[in-house]
PDB file of C-alpha atoms in Angstrom:
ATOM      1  CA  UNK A 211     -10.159 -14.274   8.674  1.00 70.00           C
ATOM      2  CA  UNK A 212     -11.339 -12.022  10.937  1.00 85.00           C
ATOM      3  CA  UNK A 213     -11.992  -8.313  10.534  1.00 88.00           C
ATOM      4  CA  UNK A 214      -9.414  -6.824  12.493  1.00 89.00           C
ATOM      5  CA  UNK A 215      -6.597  -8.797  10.604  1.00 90.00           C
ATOM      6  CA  UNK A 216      -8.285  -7.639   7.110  1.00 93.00           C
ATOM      7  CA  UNK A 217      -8.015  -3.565   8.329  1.00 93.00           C
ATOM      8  CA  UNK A 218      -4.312  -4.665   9.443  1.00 93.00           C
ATOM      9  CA  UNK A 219      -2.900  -6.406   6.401  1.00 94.00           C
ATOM     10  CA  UNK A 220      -4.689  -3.484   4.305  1.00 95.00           C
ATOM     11  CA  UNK A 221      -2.839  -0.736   6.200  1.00 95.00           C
ATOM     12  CA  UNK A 222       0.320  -2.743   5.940  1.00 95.00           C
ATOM     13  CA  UNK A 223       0.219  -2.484   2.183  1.00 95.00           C
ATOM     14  CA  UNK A 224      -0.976   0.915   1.876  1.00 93.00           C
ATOM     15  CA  UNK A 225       1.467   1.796   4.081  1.00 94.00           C
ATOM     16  CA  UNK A 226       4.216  -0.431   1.983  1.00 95.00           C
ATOM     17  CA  UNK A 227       2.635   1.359  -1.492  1.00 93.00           C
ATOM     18  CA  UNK A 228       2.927   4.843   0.418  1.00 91.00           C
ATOM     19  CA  UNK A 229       6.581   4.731   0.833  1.00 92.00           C
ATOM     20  CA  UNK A 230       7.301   2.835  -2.540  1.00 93.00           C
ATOM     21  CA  UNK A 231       5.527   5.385  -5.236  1.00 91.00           C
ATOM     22  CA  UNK A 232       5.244   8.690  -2.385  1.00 89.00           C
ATOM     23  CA  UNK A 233       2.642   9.615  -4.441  1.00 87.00           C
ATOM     24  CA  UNK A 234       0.039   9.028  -6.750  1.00 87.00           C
ATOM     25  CA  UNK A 235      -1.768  11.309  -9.915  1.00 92.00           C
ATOM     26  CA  UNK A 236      -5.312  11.821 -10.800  1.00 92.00           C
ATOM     27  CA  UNK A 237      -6.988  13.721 -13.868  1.00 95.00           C
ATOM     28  CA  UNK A 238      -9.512  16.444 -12.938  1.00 92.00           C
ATOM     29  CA  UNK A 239     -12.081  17.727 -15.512  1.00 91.00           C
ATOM     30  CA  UNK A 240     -12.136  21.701 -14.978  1.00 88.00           C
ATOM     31  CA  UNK A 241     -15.031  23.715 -16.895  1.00 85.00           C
ATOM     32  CA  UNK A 242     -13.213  26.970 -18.413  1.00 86.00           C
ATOM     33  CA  UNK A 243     -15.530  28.713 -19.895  1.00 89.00           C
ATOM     34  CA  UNK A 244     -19.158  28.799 -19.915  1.00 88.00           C
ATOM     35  CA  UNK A 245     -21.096  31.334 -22.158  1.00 88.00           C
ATOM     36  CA  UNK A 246     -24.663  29.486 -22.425  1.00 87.00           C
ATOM     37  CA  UNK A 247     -24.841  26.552 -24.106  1.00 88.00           C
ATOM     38  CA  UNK A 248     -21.395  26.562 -25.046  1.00 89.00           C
ATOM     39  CA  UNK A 249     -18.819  25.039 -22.184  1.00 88.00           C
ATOM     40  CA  UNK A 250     -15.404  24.948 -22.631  1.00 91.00           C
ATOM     41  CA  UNK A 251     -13.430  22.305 -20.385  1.00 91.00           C
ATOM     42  CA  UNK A 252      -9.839  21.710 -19.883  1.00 93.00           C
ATOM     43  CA  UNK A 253      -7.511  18.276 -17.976  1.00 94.00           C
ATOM     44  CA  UNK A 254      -5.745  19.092 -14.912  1.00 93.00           C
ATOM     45  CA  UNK A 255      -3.315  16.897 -13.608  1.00 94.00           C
ATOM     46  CA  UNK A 256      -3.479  16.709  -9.665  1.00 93.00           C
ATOM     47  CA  UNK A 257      -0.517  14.876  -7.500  1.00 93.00           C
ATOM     48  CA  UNK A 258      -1.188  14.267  -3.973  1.00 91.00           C
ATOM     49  CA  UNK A 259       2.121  13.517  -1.857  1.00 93.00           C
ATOM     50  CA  UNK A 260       1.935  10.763   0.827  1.00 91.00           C
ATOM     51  CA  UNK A 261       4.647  11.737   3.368  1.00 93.00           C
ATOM     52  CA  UNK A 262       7.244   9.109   4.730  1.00 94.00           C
ATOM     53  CA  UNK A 263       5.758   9.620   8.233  1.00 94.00           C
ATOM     54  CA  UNK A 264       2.191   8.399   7.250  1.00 94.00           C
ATOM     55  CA  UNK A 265       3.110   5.022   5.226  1.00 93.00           C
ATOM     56  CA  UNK A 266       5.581   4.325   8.512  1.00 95.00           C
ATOM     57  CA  UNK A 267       2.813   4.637  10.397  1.00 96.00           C
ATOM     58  CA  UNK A 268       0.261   2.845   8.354  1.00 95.00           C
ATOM     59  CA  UNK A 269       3.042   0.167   8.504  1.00 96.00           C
ATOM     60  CA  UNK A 270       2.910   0.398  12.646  1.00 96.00           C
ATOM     61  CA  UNK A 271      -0.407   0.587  13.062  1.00 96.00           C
ATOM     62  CA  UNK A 272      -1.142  -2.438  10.885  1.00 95.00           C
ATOM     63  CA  UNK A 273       1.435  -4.616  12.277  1.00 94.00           C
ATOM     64  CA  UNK A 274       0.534  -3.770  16.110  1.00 94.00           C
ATOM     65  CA  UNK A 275      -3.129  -5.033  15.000  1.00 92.00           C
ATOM     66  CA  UNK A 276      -1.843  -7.862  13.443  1.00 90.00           C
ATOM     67  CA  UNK A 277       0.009  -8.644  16.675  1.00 91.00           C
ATOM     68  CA  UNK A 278      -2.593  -7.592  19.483  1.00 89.00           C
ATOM     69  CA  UNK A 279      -5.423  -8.705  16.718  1.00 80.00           C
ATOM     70  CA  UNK A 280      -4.323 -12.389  16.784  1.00 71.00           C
ATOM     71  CA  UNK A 281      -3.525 -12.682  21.170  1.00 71.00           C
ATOM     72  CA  UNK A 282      -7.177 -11.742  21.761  1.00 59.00           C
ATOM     73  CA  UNK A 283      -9.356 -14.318  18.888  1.00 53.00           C
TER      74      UNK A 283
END
């Protein structure tokens, strides 16, 4: 399989997982308070959206390589 049809079926799915969850979470370590050798540290949950318009693209952009990918090898 060639590299071109890798990148494709990859954006296909992250396009497909995009649209399915919108979204995904990640924990961030945060330092609080620091006084010395003392360091208080707190757990912040971050969410970062993935709009419709990017896993509809991801989804275009993967199947046009797929297509034009497999004409030219």
């Amino acid at each position: 399989m060639n590299p071109i049809r890798l990148v494709a079926i990859a954006l296909i799915v992250l396009g497909v997982l995009g649209l399915a969850y919108g979204g995904f979470s990640y924990t961030k370590d945060t330092t609080v308070v620091k006084i010395g050798p003392i360091e208080l540290s707190a757990k912040e949950k971050q969410t970062v959206n993935v709009p419709m318009w990017a896993g509809i693209g991801a989804i275009v952009v993967g199947g046009l390589l797929l297509v034009l990918g497999s004409k030219k090898g």
